[in-house]
Amino acid sequence: MSEARSSQNSVKSAPRKVAVWCIDHPITAVSLYICVVSLFFLAFPRVDFWASGLFHSAASGFAAENVPFLRDVRHLGPFLVRVIAITCLAVLLAKLLVPERGPLMPLRMPVFLLTTLILGPGILVNSILKDNWGRPRPRSVEEFGGDLPFQPVWKITDHCDSNCSFVSGEASASMWLVSVAFLVPPTWRKAVLAFVLPLCLILSVNRIAFGGHFLSDTLLSWGLTLLLVLVVYRLLYVKDPPLVSDRQLDAWFTVSGRRLQDAFQRVSVWIRQGWRGVVRIFSEH
């Protein structure tokens, strides 16, 4: 009896141990996730057809893309990304324009958010993968009424020139929203994740329902984006010393802001002198 209980306890504790290990080794865990997902879809590519087929019918195609409410939902993720990006830029710009004042928030925060947004959804996903891997979208492949052959994950083809299916840009942008949870106080972290993770799932499934991406595009986009966020976070916050500190950023923006002010003043003086010269010339005649 005691052996049976011990065996049940060990089975129950196994997922907890895995979760603890993943939390302690996040970069390794996400790297393994990317490898496992990639190998799974290379071995079982028909799973992509099955997932997309849940939202497709021969008569109406991917009908979800014609539902106004779902089209509106699609814009929620990009809207939140724009709001956060504009806020970050405003914080940095305010420090440049008023260098004598302290920043509105520690400057590593906007630098971290903008860096991960540019490198992840911007460069890695949209500029490198989507524009070069050439994977046709589900709505374009023969199995769903299109005229292009299905292509597996990670295979570079010439069936699509740009903005292709592999990987999902909107899934990447929605997963990027998780980066906010790294910066909020620990007591807020669960609340932020409770909002962002379901939103990420909804926005990503929405793209599959529209025939815009395969399931594998979405799952790999999540992993690649989260991996990049974790690496940048380690460089800026975990590494000792960090790649750059709040104090160093404050000093750099202060010096740059003062130089900018000096440049504005010189230009202003030059314009005033030029204007006076023009006025003098016309007054003499």
C-alpha positions in Angstrom: 0.0 0.0 0.0 2.8 2.4 0.9 4.6 1.6 -2.3 1.5 2.3 -4.3 1.1 5.7 -2.5 4.7 6.5 -3.1 4.3 5.7 -6.8 1.2 7.9 -7.1 3.0 10.8 -5.4 6.0 10.5 -7.7 3.7 10.5 -10.7 1.9 13.6 -9.4 5.1 15.4 -8.6 6.7 14.8 -12.0 4.9 17.6 -13.8 5.7 19.9 -10.9 9.4 19.0 -11.2 9.3 19.7 -14.9 7.6 23.0 -14.4 10.2 24.0 -11.8 13.0 23.0 -14.1 11.5 25.0 -16.9 11.3 28.1 -14.7 14.9 27.6 -13.5 16.1 27.1 -17.1 13.8 29.1 -19.3 16.1 29.6 -22.3 17.0 25.9 -22.5 13.3 24.9 -22.0 12.1 27.1 -24.8 14.9 25.9 -27.1 13.8 22.3 -26.4 10.2 23.3 -27.1 11.2 24.8 -30.5 13.1 21.6 -31.4 10.3 19.2 -30.3 7.6 21.2 -32.1 9.8 21.3 -35.3 10.5 17.6 -35.2 6.8 16.8 -34.5 5.5 18.7 -37.5 8.3 17.4 -39.8 7.3 13.9 -38.7 3.6 14.5 -38.8 2.8 17.2 -41.3 -0.8 16.1 -41.7 -1.5 17.6 -38.2 -1.4 21.0 -39.9 -4.1 19.9 -42.4 -6.2 18.6 -39.5 -6.0 21.8 -37.5 -6.7 24.1 -40.5 -9.4 21.7 -41.7 -11.4 22.4 -38.5 -12.1 25.9 -39.8 -12.5 25.1 -43.6 -15.4 23.8 -45.6 -15.5 23.0 -49.3 -18.5 25.3 -49.8 -17.4 28.5 -48.0 -13.7 28.0 -47.5 -12.3 29.7 -44.4 -15.6 31.4 -43.5 -14.3 32.9 -40.2 -12.4 35.6 -42.1 -15.8 37.0 -43.2 -17.1 37.5 -39.7 -16.9 41.2 -38.7 -16.4 40.5 -35.0 -13.5 38.2 -35.7 -11.9 40.7 -38.0 -12.2 43.3 -35.3 -10.6 40.9 -32.8 -7.7 40.5 -35.2 -6.8 44.2 -34.8 -6.7 44.1 -31.0 -3.2 42.6 -30.8 -1.5 45.1 -33.2 -3.4 48.0 -31.4 -1.9 46.9 -28.0 1.6 46.6 -29.6 1.3 50.1 -31.0 0.2 51.6 -27.7 3.1 50.0 -25.9 5.7 50.9 -28.6 4.5 54.6 -28.8 4.6 54.8 -24.9 8.2 53.5 -24.9 9.2 56.0 -27.6 7.5 58.8 -25.7 9.4 58.0 -22.6 12.8 58.0 -24.4 11.9 61.1 -26.4 10.9 63.0 -23.2 14.2 62.2 -21.7 16.0 63.5 -24.8 14.0 66.7 -24.9 14.2 67.4 -21.1 17.5 65.8 -20.2 17.8 67.6 -16.8 14.7 65.8 -15.5 14.7 62.2 -14.4 13.1 59.7 -16.8 9.4 58.8 -16.5 10.5 55.2 -15.8 13.7 53.3 -15.6 15.1 53.5 -19.1 15.9 49.8 -19.4 12.2 49.1 -19.5 11.4 50.9 -22.8 14.8 49.8 -24.2 14.0 46.2 -23.4 10.5 46.4 -24.9 11.5 48.2 -28.1 14.6 46.0 -28.6 12.6 42.7 -28.3 9.8 44.1 -30.5 12.3 45.2 -33.3 14.4 42.0 -33.1 11.6 39.5 -32.6 8.4 40.3 -34.5 10.2 42.9 -36.6 13.5 41.4 -37.9 13.4 37.7 -37.0 9.8 36.9 -37.9 8.7 39.4 -40.6 12.0 40.3 -42.3 13.9 37.0 -42.1 11.5 34.1 -41.9 8.3 35.4 -43.5 10.1 37.1 -46.4 12.6 34.3 -47.2 11.1 30.8 -46.3 8.4 30.9 -49.0 5.8 28.8 -47.3 2.3 29.3 -48.8 -0.6 30.1 -46.5 -3.3 27.5 -45.9 -5.8 29.3 -48.1 -3.3 29.1 -51.0 -2.5 25.4 -50.9 -4.2 22.8 -53.1 -5.8 20.9 -50.1 -7.8 24.0 -49.3 -8.8 25.2 -52.8 -5.6 27.0 -53.7 -3.1 26.2 -56.5 0.2 25.9 -54.5 1.7 22.7 -53.0 1.9 22.4 -49.2 5.4 22.9 -47.7 6.6 21.6 -44.4 8.1 23.7 -41.6 11.7 25.0 -42.1 11.8 24.2 -45.8 12.9 27.1 -47.9 10.9 27.4 -51.2 10.1 29.9 -53.9 6.3 29.3 -53.8 5.8 32.6 -52.0 7.8 35.8 -52.5 7.1 37.8 -49.3 4.9 38.0 -46.2 4.5 34.2 -46.3 3.0 31.8 -43.8 6.1 30.7 -41.9 6.0 31.9 -39.2 3.0 33.8 -37.9 3.7 37.5 -37.5 0.6 38.2 -35.4 1.3 35.2 -33.2 4.7 36.6 -32.6 3.4 40.1 -31.8 0.9 38.6 -29.4 3.5 36.5 -27.6 5.7 39.6 -27.4 3.1 41.1 -25.2 4.3 38.6 -22.5 7.5 40.7 -22.2 5.4 43.3 -20.2 5.1 40.6 -17.5 8.9 40.6 -17.0 8.8 44.3 -16.0 5.8 44.6 -13.7 6.0 44.1 -10.0 5.8 40.4 -9.0 2.4 40.9 -7.4 1.0 42.0 -10.8 2.7 39.3 -12.9 0.0 36.7 -12.6 -2.7 39.2 -13.5 -0.8 40.4 -16.6 -0.2 36.8 -17.7 -3.9 36.0 -17.0 -4.8 38.7 -19.6 -2.0 38.3 -22.1 -1.8 34.5 -22.5 -5.5 33.9 -23.3 -5.3 36.9 -25.7 -2.3 35.4 -27.4 -4.2 32.2 -27.8 -7.3 33.9 -29.2 -5.4 36.0 -31.7 -3.3 33.1 -32.9 -6.3 30.7 -33.3 -8.0 33.5 -35.1 -5.3 33.5 -37.8 -5.6 29.7 -38.2 -9.3 30.1 -38.5 -8.8 32.7 -41.3 -6.6 30.4 -43.2 -3.7 32.8 -42.8 -1.4 30.4 -40.9 -0.9 26.7 -40.1 -0.8 25.5 -36.5 2.9 24.9 -36.8 3.5 28.5 -37.9 1.8 29.7 -34.7 3.5 27.3 -32.3 7.0 28.0 -33.6 6.3 31.7 -33.7 5.5 31.6 -30.0 8.7 29.7 -29.2 11.0 31.8 -31.3 9.6 35.1 -30.0 9.7 34.0 -26.4 13.3 32.7 -26.8 14.4 36.1 -28.1 12.6 37.9 -25.3 14.3 35.7 -22.7 17.8 36.2 -24.2 17.4 40.0 -24.2 16.0 39.9 -20.7 19.0 37.9 -19.5 21.4 40.4 -21.1 19.7 43.4 -19.6 18.4 42.2 -16.2 19.9 38.8 -15.2 23.5 39.1 -16.4 25.8 40.6 -13.8 26.8 43.3 -14.7 24.0 43.8 -17.2 24.7 44.7 -20.8 23.6 48.2 -19.9 22.3 49.7 -16.7 19.6 52.2 -15.9 22.3 54.6 -14.8 24.3 54.2 -18.0 21.2 54.8 -20.1 20.2 57.8 -18.1 23.7 59.3 -18.5 23.7 58.6 -22.3 20.3 60.1 -22.9 21.2 63.1 -20.7 24.3 63.8 -22.6 22.6 63.2 -26.0 19.7 65.4 -24.9 22.0 68.3 -24.0 23.8 67.9 -27.3 20.5 68.0 -29.1 19.5 71.2 -27.2 22.8 72.8 -28.1 22.3 71.9 -31.8 18.7 73.3 -31.7 20.1 76.5 -30.2 22.8 76.9 -32.8 20.3 76.3 -35.6 17.9 78.8 -34.0 20.7 81.4 -33.8 21.6 80.7 -37.4 18.0 81.1 -38.5 17.5 84.4 -36.6 20.7 85.8 -38.0 19.7 84.8 -41.5 16.3 86.3 -41.1 17.7 89.6 -39.8 20.1 89.7 -42.8 17.1 89.2 -45.2 15.1 92.0 -43.4 18.2 94.3 -43.6 18.6 93.7 -47.3 15.0 94.5 -48.1 14.9 97.5 -45.7 17.9 99.1 -47.5 16.1 98.9 -50.8 
